[in-house]
mmCIF file of C-alpha atoms and ligand atoms in Angstrom:
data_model
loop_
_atom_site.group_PDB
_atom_site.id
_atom_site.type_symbol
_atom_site.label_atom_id
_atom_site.label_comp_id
_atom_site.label_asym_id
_atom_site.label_seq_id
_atom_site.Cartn_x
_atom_site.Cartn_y
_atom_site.Cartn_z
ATOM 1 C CA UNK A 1 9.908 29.275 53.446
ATOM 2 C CA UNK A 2 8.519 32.161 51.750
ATOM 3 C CA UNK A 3 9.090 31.873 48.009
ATOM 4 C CA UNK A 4 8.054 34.210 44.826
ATOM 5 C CA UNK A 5 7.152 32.917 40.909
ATOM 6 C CA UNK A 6 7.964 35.728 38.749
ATOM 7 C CA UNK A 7 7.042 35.123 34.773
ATOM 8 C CA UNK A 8 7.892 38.042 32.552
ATOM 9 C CA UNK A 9 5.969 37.627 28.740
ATOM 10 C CA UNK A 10 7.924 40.024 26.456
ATOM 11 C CA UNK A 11 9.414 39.487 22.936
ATOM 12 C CA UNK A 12 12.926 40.035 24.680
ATOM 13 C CA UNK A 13 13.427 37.042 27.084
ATOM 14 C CA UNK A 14 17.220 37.313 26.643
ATOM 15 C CA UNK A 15 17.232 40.939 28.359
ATOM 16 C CA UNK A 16 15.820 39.247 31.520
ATOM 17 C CA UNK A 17 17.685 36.260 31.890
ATOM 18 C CA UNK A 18 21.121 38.119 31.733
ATOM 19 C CA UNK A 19 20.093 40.238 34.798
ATOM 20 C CA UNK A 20 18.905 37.013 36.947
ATOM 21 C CA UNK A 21 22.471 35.497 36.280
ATOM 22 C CA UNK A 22 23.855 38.349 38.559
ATOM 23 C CA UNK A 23 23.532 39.662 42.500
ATOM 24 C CA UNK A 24 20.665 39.305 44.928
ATOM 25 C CA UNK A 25 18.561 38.240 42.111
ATOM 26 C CA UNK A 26 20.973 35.212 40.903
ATOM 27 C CA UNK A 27 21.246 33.870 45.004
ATOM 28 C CA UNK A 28 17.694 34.497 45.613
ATOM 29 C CA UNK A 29 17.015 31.965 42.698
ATOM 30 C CA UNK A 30 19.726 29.933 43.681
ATOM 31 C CA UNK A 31 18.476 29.644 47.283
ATOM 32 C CA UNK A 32 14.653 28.838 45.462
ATOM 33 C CA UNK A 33 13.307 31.835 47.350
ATOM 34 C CA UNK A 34 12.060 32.823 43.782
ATOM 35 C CA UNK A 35 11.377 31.227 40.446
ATOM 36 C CA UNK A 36 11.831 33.287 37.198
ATOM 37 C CA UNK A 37 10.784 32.715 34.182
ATOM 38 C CA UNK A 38 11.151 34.773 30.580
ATOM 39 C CA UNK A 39 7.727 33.244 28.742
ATOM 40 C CA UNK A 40 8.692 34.519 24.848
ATOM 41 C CA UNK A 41 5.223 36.004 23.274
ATOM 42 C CA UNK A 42 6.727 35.146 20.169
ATOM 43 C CA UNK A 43 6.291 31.750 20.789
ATOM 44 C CA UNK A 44 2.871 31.980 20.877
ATOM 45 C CA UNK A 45 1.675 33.264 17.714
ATOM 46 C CA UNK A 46 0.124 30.982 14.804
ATOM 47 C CA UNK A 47 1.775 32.673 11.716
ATOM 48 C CA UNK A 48 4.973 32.124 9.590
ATOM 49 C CA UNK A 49 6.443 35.367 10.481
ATOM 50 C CA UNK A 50 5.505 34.643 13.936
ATOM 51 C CA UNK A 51 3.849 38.369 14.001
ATOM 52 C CA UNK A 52 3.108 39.683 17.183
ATOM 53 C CA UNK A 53 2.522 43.269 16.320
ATOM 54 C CA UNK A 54 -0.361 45.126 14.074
ATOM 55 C CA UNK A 55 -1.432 48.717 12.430
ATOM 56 C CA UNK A 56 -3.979 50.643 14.549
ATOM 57 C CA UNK A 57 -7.564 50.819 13.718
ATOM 58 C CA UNK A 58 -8.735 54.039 13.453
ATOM 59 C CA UNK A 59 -5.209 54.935 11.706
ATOM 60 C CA UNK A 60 -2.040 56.763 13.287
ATOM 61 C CA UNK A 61 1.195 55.916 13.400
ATOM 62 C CA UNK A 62 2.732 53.158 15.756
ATOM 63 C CA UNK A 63 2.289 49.716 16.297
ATOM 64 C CA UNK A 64 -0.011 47.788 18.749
ATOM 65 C CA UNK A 65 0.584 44.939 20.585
ATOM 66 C CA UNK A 66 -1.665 41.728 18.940
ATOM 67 C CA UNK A 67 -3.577 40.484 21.736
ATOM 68 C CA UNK A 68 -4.133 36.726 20.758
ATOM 69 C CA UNK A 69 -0.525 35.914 21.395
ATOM 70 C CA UNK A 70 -0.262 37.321 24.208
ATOM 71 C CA UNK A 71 -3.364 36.060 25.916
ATOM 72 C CA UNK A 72 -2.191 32.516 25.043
ATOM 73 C CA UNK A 73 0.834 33.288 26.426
ATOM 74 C CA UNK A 74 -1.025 34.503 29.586
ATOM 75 C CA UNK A 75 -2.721 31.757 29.587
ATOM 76 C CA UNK A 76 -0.317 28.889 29.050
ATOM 77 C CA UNK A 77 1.362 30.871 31.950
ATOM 78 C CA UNK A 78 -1.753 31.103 34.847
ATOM 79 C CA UNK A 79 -2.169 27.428 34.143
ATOM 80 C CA UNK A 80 1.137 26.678 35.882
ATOM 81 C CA UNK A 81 1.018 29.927 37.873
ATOM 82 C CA UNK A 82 -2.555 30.078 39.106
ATOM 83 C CA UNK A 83 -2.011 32.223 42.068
ATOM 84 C CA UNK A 84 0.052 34.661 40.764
ATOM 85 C CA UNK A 85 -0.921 38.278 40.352
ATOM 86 C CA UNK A 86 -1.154 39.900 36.581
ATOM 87 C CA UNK A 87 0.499 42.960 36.050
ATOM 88 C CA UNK A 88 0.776 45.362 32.727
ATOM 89 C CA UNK A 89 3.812 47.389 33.003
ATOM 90 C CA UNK A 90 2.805 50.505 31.174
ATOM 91 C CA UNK A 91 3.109 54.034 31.231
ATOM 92 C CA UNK A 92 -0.787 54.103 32.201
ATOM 93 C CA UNK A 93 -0.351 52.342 34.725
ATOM 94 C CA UNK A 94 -0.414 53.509 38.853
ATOM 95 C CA UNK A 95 2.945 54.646 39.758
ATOM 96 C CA UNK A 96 5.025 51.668 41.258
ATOM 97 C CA UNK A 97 6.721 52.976 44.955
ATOM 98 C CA UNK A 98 7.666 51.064 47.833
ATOM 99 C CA UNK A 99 4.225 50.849 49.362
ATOM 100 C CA UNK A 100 3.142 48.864 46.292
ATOM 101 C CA UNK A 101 6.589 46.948 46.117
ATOM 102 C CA UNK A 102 5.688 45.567 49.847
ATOM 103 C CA UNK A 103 2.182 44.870 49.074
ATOM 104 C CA UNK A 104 3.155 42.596 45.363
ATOM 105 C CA UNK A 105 5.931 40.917 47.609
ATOM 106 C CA UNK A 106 2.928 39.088 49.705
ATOM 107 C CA UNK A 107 1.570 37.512 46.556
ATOM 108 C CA UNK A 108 2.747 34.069 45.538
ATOM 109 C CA UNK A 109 3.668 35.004 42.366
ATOM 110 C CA UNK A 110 3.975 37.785 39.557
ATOM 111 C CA UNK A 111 3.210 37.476 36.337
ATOM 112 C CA UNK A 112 4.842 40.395 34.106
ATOM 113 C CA UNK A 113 3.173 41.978 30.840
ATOM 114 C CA UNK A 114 5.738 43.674 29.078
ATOM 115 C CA UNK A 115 4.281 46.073 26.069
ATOM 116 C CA UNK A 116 6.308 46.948 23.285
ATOM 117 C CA UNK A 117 5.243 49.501 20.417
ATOM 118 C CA UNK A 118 2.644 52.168 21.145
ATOM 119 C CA UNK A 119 0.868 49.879 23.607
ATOM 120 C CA UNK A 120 -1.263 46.143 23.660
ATOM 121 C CA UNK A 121 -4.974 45.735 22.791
ATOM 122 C CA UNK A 122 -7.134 47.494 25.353
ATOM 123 C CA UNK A 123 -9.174 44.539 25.578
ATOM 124 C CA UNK A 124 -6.124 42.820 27.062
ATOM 125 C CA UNK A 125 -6.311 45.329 29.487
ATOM 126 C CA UNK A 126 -9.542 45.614 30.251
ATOM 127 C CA UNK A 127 -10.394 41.604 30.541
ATOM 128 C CA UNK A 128 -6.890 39.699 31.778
ATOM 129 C CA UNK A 129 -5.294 41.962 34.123
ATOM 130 C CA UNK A 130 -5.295 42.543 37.596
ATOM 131 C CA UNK A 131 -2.947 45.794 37.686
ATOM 132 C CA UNK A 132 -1.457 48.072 35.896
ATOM 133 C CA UNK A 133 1.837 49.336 36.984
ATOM 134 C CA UNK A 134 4.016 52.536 35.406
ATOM 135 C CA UNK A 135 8.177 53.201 37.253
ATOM 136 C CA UNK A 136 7.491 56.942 37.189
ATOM 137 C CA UNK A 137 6.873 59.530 34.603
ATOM 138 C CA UNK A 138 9.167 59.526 31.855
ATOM 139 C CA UNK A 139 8.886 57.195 28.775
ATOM 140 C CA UNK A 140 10.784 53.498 27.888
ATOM 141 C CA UNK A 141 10.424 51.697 24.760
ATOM 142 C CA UNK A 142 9.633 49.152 26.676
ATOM 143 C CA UNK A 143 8.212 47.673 29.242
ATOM 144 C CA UNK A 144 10.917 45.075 30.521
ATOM 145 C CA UNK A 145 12.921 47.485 32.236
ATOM 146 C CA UNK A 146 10.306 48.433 34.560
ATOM 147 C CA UNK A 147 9.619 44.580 34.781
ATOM 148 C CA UNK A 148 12.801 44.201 36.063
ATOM 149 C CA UNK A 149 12.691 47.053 38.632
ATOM 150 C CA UNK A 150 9.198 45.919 39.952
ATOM 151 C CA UNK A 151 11.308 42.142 40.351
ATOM 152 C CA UNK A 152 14.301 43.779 41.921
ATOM 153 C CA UNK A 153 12.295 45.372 44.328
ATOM 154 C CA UNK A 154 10.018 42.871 45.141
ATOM 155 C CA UNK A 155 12.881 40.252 45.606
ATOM 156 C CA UNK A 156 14.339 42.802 48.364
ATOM 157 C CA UNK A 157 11.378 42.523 50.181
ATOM 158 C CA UNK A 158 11.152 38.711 50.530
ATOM 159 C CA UNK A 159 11.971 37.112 53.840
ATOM 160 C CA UNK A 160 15.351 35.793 53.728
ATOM 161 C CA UNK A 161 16.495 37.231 50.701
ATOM 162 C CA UNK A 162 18.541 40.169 51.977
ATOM 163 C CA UNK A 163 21.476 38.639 54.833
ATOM 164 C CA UNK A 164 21.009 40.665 58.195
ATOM 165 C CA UNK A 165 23.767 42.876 57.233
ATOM 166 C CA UNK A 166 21.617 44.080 54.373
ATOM 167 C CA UNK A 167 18.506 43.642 55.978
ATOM 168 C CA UNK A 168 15.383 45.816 54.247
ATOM 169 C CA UNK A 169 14.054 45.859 58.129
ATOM 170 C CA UNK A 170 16.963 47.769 59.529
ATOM 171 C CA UNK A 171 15.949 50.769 57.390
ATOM 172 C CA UNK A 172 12.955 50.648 59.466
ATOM 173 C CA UNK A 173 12.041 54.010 57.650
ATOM 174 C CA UNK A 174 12.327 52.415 54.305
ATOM 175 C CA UNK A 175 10.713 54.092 51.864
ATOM 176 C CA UNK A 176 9.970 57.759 54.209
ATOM 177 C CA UNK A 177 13.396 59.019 54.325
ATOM 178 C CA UNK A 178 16.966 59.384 52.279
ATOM 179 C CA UNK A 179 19.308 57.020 53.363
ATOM 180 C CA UNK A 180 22.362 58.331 55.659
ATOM 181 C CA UNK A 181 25.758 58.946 54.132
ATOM 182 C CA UNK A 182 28.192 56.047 53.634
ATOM 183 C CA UNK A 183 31.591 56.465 54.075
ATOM 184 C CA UNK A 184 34.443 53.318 53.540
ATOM 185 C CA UNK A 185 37.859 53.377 53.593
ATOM 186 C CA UNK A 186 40.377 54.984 52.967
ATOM 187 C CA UNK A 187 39.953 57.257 56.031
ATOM 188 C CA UNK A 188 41.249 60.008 54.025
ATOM 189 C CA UNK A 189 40.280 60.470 49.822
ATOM 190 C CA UNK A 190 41.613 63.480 47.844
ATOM 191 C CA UNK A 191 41.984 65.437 51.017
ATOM 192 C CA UNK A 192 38.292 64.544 52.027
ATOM 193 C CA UNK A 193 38.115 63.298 55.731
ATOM 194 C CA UNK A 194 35.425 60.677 56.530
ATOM 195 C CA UNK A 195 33.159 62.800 59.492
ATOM 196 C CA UNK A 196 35.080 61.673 62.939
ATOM 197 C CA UNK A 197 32.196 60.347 64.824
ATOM 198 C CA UNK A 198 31.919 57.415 62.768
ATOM 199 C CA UNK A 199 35.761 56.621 64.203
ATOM 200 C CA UNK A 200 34.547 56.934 67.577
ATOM 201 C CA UNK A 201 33.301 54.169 68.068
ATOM 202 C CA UNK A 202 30.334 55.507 70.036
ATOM 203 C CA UNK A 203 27.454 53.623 68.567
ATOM 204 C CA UNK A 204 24.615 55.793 69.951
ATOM 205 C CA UNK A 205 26.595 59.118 68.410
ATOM 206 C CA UNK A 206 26.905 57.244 65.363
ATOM 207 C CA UNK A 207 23.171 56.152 65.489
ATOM 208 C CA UNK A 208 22.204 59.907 66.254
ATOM 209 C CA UNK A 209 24.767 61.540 63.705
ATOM 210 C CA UNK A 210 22.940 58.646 60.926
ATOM 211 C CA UNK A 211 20.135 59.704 61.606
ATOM 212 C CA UNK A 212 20.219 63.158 61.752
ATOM 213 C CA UNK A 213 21.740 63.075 58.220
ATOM 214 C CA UNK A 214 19.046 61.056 57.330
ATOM 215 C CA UNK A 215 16.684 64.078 58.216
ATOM 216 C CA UNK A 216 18.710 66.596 57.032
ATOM 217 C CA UNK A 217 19.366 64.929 53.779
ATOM 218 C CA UNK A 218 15.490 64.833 53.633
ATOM 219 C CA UNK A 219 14.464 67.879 54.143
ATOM 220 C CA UNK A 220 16.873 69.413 51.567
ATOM 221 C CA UNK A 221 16.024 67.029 48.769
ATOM 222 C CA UNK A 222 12.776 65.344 49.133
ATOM 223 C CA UNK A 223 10.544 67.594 51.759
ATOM 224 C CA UNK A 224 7.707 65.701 50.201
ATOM 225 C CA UNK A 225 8.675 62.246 51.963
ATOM 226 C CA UNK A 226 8.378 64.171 55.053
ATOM 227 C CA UNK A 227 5.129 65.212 54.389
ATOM 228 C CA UNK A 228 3.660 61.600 54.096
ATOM 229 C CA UNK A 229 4.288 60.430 57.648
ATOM 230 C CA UNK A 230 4.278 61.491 61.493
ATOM 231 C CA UNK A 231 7.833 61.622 62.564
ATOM 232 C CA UNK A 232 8.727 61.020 66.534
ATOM 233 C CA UNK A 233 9.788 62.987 68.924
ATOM 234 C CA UNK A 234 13.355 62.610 68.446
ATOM 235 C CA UNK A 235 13.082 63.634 65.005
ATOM 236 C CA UNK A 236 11.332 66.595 65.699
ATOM 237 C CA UNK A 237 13.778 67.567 68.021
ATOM 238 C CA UNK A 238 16.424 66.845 65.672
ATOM 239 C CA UNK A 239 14.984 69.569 62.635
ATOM 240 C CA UNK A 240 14.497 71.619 65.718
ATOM 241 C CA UNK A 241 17.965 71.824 66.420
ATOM 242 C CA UNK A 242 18.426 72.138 62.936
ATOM 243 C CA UNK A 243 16.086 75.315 62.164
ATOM 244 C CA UNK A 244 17.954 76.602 65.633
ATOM 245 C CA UNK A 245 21.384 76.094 63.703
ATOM 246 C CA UNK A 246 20.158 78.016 60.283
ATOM 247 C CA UNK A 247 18.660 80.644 62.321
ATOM 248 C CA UNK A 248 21.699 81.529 64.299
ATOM 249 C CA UNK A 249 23.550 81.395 61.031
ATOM 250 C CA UNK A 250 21.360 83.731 59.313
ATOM 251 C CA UNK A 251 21.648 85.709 63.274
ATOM 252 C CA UNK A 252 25.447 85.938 62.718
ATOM 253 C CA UNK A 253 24.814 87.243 59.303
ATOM 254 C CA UNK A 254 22.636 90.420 60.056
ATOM 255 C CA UNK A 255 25.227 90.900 62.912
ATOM 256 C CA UNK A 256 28.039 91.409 60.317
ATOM 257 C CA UNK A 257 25.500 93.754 58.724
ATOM 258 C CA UNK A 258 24.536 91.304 55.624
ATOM 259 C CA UNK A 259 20.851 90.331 54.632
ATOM 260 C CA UNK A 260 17.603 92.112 54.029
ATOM 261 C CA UNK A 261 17.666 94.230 56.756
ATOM 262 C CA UNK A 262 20.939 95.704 56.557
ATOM 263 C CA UNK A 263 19.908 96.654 52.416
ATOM 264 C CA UNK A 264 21.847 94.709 50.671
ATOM 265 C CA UNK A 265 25.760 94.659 49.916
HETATM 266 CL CL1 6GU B 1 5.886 50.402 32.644
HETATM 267 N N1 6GU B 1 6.498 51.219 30.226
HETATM 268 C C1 6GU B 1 6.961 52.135 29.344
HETATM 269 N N2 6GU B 1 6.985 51.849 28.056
HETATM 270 N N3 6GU B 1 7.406 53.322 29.723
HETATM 271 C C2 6GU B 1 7.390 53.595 31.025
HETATM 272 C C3 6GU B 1 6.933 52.693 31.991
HETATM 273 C C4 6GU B 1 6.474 51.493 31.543
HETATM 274 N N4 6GU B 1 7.037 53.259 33.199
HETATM 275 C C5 6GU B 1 7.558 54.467 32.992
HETATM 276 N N5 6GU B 1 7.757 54.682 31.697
#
């Protein structure tokens, strides 16, 4: 059985263990197909007031991360992790996507450096760590939330984890388009019908019409995802159909006399 070690070091270990208790996560632990462990960085430093942050040389304001407690930390934690991968979760860091989410969830296990303050000790960077990961561009005060997501992710993506129903290899497009629309009961909300096809009963309809909104959905909001890979055949045909649909709206439009060429309203 494939299994995952995930260690987060941070100064808040309670903010991780009260996500693990819930979901995915919680069975995926409770199933051993990952370990997780919050390592406290606090624990780890050699003064009374357990200090684990420090003024900046060269002056300016903001803290920086100390870096002896944290490499012992990082250390106490590769001794009983030795396999595992180190990543920095900062804002510096490569941008985390799916790509990267698939290629963390072949290590054996994750070890999770989670700055606080204006940043940690560059030479922490530069000496103990294999990767340095940002969740997009936008700042946190922290990085445990991004821990988390690069965890939640990474869990998704380990065999067995996600029951065939929610199966991360039926979305064989994972990651290149928008999911489809999802419609549940009741049949009818607040005067809003649920699209009939997917009462038919016709799976290959519903199949197409899924996919097609897939597309659609796609193009509209995220053209960029397009950009990134070939699509098939059917796919093509399918914006095909859809540029022929826009054009004979914007057809039926000039025929009424509206648009451009008619000058206006
Ligand atoms: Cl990894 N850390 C912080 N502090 N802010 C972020 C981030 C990480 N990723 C995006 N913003």
């Amino acid at each position: 059985m494939c299994r995952m070690d995930f260690a987060a070091l941070t100064i808040f270990p309670d903010i991780f263990k009260a996500y693990w208790e819930h979901g995915i996560l919680r069975r995926a632990i409770a199933q051993g197909r990952i370990s997780a462990t919050a390592v406290d960085i606090r624990a780890f430093t050699a003064d009374r007031h357990h200090t684990t942050d420090d003024r900046p040389f060269g002056g300016g304001c903001g803290m920086v991360m100390k870096p002896e407690p944290l490499a012992a930390a990082l250390r106490d934690t590769r001794r009983r992790l030795p396999r595992a991968v180190t990543v920095l979760l900062t804002p510096q860091g490569r941008v985390f996507d799916q790509p990267v989410a698939a290629q963390l969830a072949a290590a054996e296990g994750l070890i999770l450096i989670c700055g606080r303050y204006e940043g940690v000790d560059e030479r922490i960077s530069d000496t103990l760590i294999d990767l340095e990961l940002s969740i997009g561009d936008y700042v946190l005060t922290g990085g445990e939330l991004a821990a988390l997501v690069v965890m939640d992710a990474v869990t998704r993506l380990i065999p067995g984890v996600l029951g065939g129903e929610e199966s991360a290899a039926k979305d064989s497009f994972e990651g290149h388009l928008l999911e489809h629309a999802h419609y549940t009961r009741p049949q009818v909300f607040e005067g809003q019908a649920v699209p009939e096809v997917l009462l038919s009963g016709n799976h290959r309809a519903i199949e197409a019409w899924r996919r097609e909104t897939a597309l659609t959905r796609t193009v509209l909001r995220r053209p960029d995802l397009l950009a990134a890979r070939p699509l098939c055949a059917e796919d093509i045909a399918t914006l095909r159909e859809l540029a022929e649909r826009i054009e004979r709206i914007i057809e039926a439009q000039h025929q009424r006399g509206v648009g451009p060429l008619s000058g206006g309203q």
